Tab-separated table of C-alpha atoms in Angstrom:
chain	number	residue	atom	x	y	z
A	1	MET	CA	-120.218	183.478	-41.249
A	2	SER	CA	-118.542	185.451	-43.993
A	3	ALA	CA	-115.668	186.302	-41.699
A	4	VAL	CA	-114.980	182.475	-41.284
A	5	LEU	CA	-115.038	181.871	-45.004
A	6	LEU	CA	-112.756	184.855	-45.555
A	7	ALA	CA	-110.335	183.411	-42.931
A	8	VAL	CA	-110.511	179.842	-44.612
A	9	ALA	CA	-109.891	181.464	-48.041
A	10	VAL	CA	-106.884	183.385	-46.775
A	11	VAL	CA	-105.364	180.223	-45.060
A	12	ALA	CA	-106.019	178.315	-48.279
A	13	LEU	CA	-104.235	181.028	-50.465
A	14	LEU	CA	-101.307	181.102	-47.953
A	15	CYS	CA	-101.072	177.287	-48.255
A	16	LEU	CA	-101.131	177.438	-52.006
A	17	ALA	CA	-98.500	180.156	-52.163
A	18	SER	CA	-96.218	178.350	-49.671
A	19	GLY	CA	-96.527	174.999	-51.586
A	20	ALA	CA	-95.534	176.795	-54.864
A	21	LEU	CA	-92.712	178.429	-53.437
A	22	LEU	CA	-91.505	175.204	-51.817
A	23	GLY	CA	-91.929	173.347	-55.003
A	24	TYR	CA	-89.931	175.989	-56.972
A	25	ALA	CA	-87.136	175.829	-54.302
A	26	ALA	CA	-86.943	172.019	-54.477
A	27	VAL	CA	-86.427	172.172	-58.305
A	28	ARG	CA	-84.091	175.258	-58.260
A	29	LEU	CA	-81.972	174.396	-55.222
A	30	LYS	CA	-81.729	170.535	-55.861
A	31	VAL	CA	-78.494	169.038	-54.689
A	32	GLU	CA	-77.017	166.199	-56.851
A	33	GLY	CA	-75.832	163.214	-54.863
A	34	ASP	CA	-72.802	161.226	-55.986
A	35	PRO	CA	-74.205	158.122	-57.732
A	36	VAL	CA	-71.095	155.950	-56.963
A	37	ALA	CA	-71.218	156.853	-53.247
A	38	GLU	CA	-74.865	155.854	-53.163
A	39	GLN	CA	-74.239	152.467	-54.751
A	40	ILE	CA	-71.371	151.943	-52.372
A	41	ASN	CA	-73.604	152.887	-49.441
A	42	ALA	CA	-76.194	150.444	-50.566
A	43	LEU	CA	-73.523	147.646	-50.235
A	44	LEU	CA	-72.445	148.544	-46.812
A	45	PRO	CA	-74.134	146.831	-43.866
A	46	GLN	CA	-75.723	149.994	-42.401
A	47	THR	CA	-74.699	149.285	-38.852
A	48	GLN	CA	-73.401	152.847	-38.334
A	49	CYS	CA	-70.929	151.459	-35.828
A	50	GLY	CA	-67.875	153.504	-36.622
A	51	GLN	CA	-65.445	150.684	-36.660
A	52	CYS	CA	-64.044	151.781	-40.155
A	53	GLY	CA	-63.025	155.145	-38.618
A	54	TYR	CA	-65.877	157.139	-40.001
A	55	ALA	CA	-69.024	158.361	-38.282
A	56	GLY	CA	-71.285	155.927	-40.293
A	57	CYS	CA	-71.699	153.968	-43.373
A	58	LYS	CA	-72.514	157.009	-45.604
A	59	PRO	CA	-69.409	158.941	-44.788
A	60	TYR	CA	-67.285	155.824	-45.335
A	61	ALA	CA	-68.990	155.312	-48.619
A	62	GLN	CA	-68.207	158.805	-49.621
A	63	ALA	CA	-64.571	158.207	-48.514
A	64	ILE	CA	-64.449	155.102	-50.753
A	65	ALA	CA	-65.845	156.937	-53.690
A	66	ASP	CA	-63.032	159.456	-53.095
A	67	GLY	CA	-60.367	156.823	-53.103
A	68	ASP	CA	-60.159	155.430	-49.571
A	69	ALA	CA	-59.573	151.691	-48.905
A	70	ILE	CA	-62.477	149.240	-49.312
A	71	ASN	CA	-61.332	146.914	-46.582
A	72	LYS	CA	-62.184	148.757	-43.366
A	73	CYS	CA	-65.662	147.361	-42.539
A	74	PRO	CA	-65.557	144.530	-39.945
A	75	PRO	CA	-69.355	144.034	-39.862
A	76	GLY	CA	-69.430	143.639	-43.656
A	77	GLY	CA	-66.492	141.295	-43.730
A	78	ALA	CA	-65.201	139.604	-46.875
A	79	ALA	CA	-68.597	139.529	-48.628
A	80	THR	CA	-68.952	143.358	-48.501
A	81	ILE	CA	-65.296	143.689	-49.597
A	82	ALA	CA	-65.795	141.403	-52.522
A	83	ALA	CA	-69.044	143.256	-53.581
A	84	LEU	CA	-67.226	146.690	-53.426
A	85	ALA	CA	-64.307	145.395	-55.391
A	86	ASP	CA	-66.726	144.064	-57.948
A	87	LEU	CA	-68.569	147.434	-58.118
A	88	LEU	CA	-65.331	149.566	-58.289
A	89	ASP	CA	-63.514	147.072	-60.487
A	90	VAL	CA	-60.595	146.793	-58.237
A	91	GLU	CA	-58.720	143.929	-56.663
A	92	PRO	CA	-60.321	142.707	-53.494
A	93	GLN	CA	-58.210	143.096	-50.352
A	94	PRO	CA	-58.244	141.160	-47.122
A	95	LEU	CA	-59.886	142.935	-44.253
A	96	ASP	CA	-57.614	145.791	-42.711
A	97	ALA	CA	-55.498	144.351	-40.002
A	98	ALA	CA	-56.213	147.330	-37.766
A	99	ALA	CA	-59.864	146.600	-38.208
A	100	GLU	CA	-59.582	142.823	-38.140
A	101	THR	CA	-60.732	141.313	-34.812
A	102	PRO	CA	-62.294	137.907	-34.166
A	103	PRO	CA	-65.999	138.005	-34.365
A	104	ARG	CA	-67.303	139.455	-30.996
A	105	VAL	CA	-70.717	140.287	-29.344
A	106	ALA	CA	-71.727	142.163	-26.489
A	107	TYR	CA	-72.624	140.364	-23.222
A	108	ILE	CA	-74.586	141.903	-20.437
A	109	ARG	CA	-73.932	140.548	-16.833
A	110	GLU	CA	-77.694	140.553	-16.035
A	111	ALA	CA	-77.202	140.519	-12.331
A	112	GLU	CA	-75.413	143.803	-12.494
A	113	CYS	CA	-77.648	145.436	-15.061
A	114	ILE	CA	-79.796	148.421	-13.546
A	115	GLY	CA	-82.098	148.818	-16.580
A	116	CYS	CA	-80.996	152.331	-17.419
A	117	THR	CA	-81.604	151.713	-21.313
A	118	LYS	CA	-78.526	153.718	-22.223
A	119	CYS	CA	-77.057	150.740	-24.033
A	120	ILE	CA	-80.363	150.178	-25.958
A	121	ARG	CA	-80.137	153.816	-27.250
A	122	ALA	CA	-76.606	153.407	-28.173
A	123	CYS	CA	-76.908	150.203	-30.180
A	124	PRO	CA	-77.137	151.076	-33.890
A	125	VAL	CA	-78.769	147.660	-34.857
A	126	ASP	CA	-81.253	147.332	-31.933
A	127	ALA	CA	-79.568	144.041	-30.772
A	128	ILE	CA	-80.256	144.928	-27.144
A	129	VAL	CA	-83.680	144.248	-25.747
A	130	GLY	CA	-85.048	145.109	-22.352
A	131	ALA	CA	-87.180	147.728	-20.552
A	132	ALA	CA	-86.532	150.616	-18.157
A	133	LYS	CA	-85.461	149.527	-14.705
A	134	LEU	CA	-85.449	145.987	-15.837
A	135	MET	CA	-82.539	143.618	-17.000
A	136	HIS	CA	-81.395	143.884	-20.578
A	137	THR	CA	-79.967	141.162	-22.854
A	138	VAL	CA	-78.281	140.928	-26.255
A	139	ILE	CA	-79.582	139.230	-29.311
A	140	VAL	CA	-76.442	137.450	-30.383
A	141	ASP	CA	-77.426	136.974	-34.099
A	142	GLU	CA	-78.086	140.773	-34.465
A	143	CYS	CA	-75.054	142.092	-32.501
A	144	THR	CA	-72.244	143.389	-34.800
A	145	GLY	CA	-69.642	143.806	-32.045
A	146	CYS	CA	-69.192	147.451	-32.565
A	147	ASP	CA	-68.580	148.297	-28.985
A	148	LEU	CA	-70.871	151.394	-28.979
A	149	CYS	CA	-72.848	150.074	-25.964
A	150	LEU	CA	-69.788	149.749	-23.652
A	151	GLU	CA	-69.189	153.381	-22.973
A	152	PRO	CA	-72.715	154.686	-22.029
A	153	CYS	CA	-73.149	151.877	-19.522
A	154	PRO	CA	-72.850	153.463	-15.945
A	155	VAL	CA	-72.296	150.344	-14.145
A	156	ASP	CA	-69.899	148.551	-16.608
A	157	CYS	CA	-71.942	145.502	-16.910
A	158	ILE	CA	-71.325	144.937	-20.540
A	159	GLU	CA	-68.307	143.186	-21.937
A	160	MET	CA	-67.296	141.972	-25.329
A	161	ARG	CA	-66.919	138.319	-25.858
A	162	GLU	CA	-65.564	136.289	-28.802
A	163	LEU	CA	-68.107	134.173	-30.607
A	164	PRO	CA	-67.621	130.444	-30.295
A	165	VAL	CA	-66.835	128.828	-33.727
A	166	ARG	CA	-69.948	127.128	-34.932
A	167	VAL	CA	-70.107	124.491	-37.629
A	168	THR	CA	-71.574	126.924	-40.102
A	169	ASP	CA	-68.573	129.277	-39.405
A	170	TRP	CA	-65.814	126.583	-39.702
A	171	LYS	CA	-63.074	127.100	-42.289
A	172	TRP	CA	-61.512	123.922	-43.345
A	173	PRO	CA	-57.859	124.172	-44.113
A	174	LEU	CA	-56.936	123.551	-47.697
A	175	PRO	CA	-54.807	120.390	-48.358
A	176	ASP	CA	-51.128	120.836	-48.958
A	177	THR	CA	-50.760	120.441	-52.757
A	178	ARG	CA	-47.172	119.145	-52.421
A	179	LEU	CA	-48.460	116.092	-50.441
A	180	ILE	CA	-51.061	115.398	-53.022
A	181	ALA	CA	-48.470	115.687	-55.913
A	182	SER	CA	-46.033	113.354	-54.059
A	183	ASP	CA	-48.850	110.890	-53.438
A	184	ARG	CA	-49.731	110.901	-57.177
A	185	GLU	CA	-46.002	110.316	-58.029
A	186	ARG	CA	-45.794	107.310	-55.672
A	187	ALA	CA	-48.997	105.885	-57.080
A	188	ALA	CA	-47.739	106.090	-60.580
């Protein structure tokens, strides 16, 4: 019985010594993060899609903090650009022409889907649902149109389709102010 107690005591002492060593290392070797990059990262949509040209949102946030353009995030759109411009106190810019595409979503031709689940693993926002060896489908409201599911598909049953314009997405054109001014002059 005393050998068991001795073994438990030795393990407990090893745990305490390891914990103390790890605690000291955490304080001594602490790496400070860039607070501006962290704030920028919090504003990005966290889709990790790579459409901005970076591996994910965190590297793009660091690049913005280092001076890169704030207008390369298609999933974030104009709202994210405006929030970044407000945070960094710079003039908001339109979405980069190279990154600007009409809103698109993935579409799986279900009759051709073999259920391999490679697209599910590639989707950064979990917009694809299905099970192994069964058909998959895309949740349109969750899909960011990042194209990351296209390449891993072994049967090429996924395509990108433009979203139809809905009433909530419609942008009404502004009236021509010259016509309004000429109408006022005629009325006067």
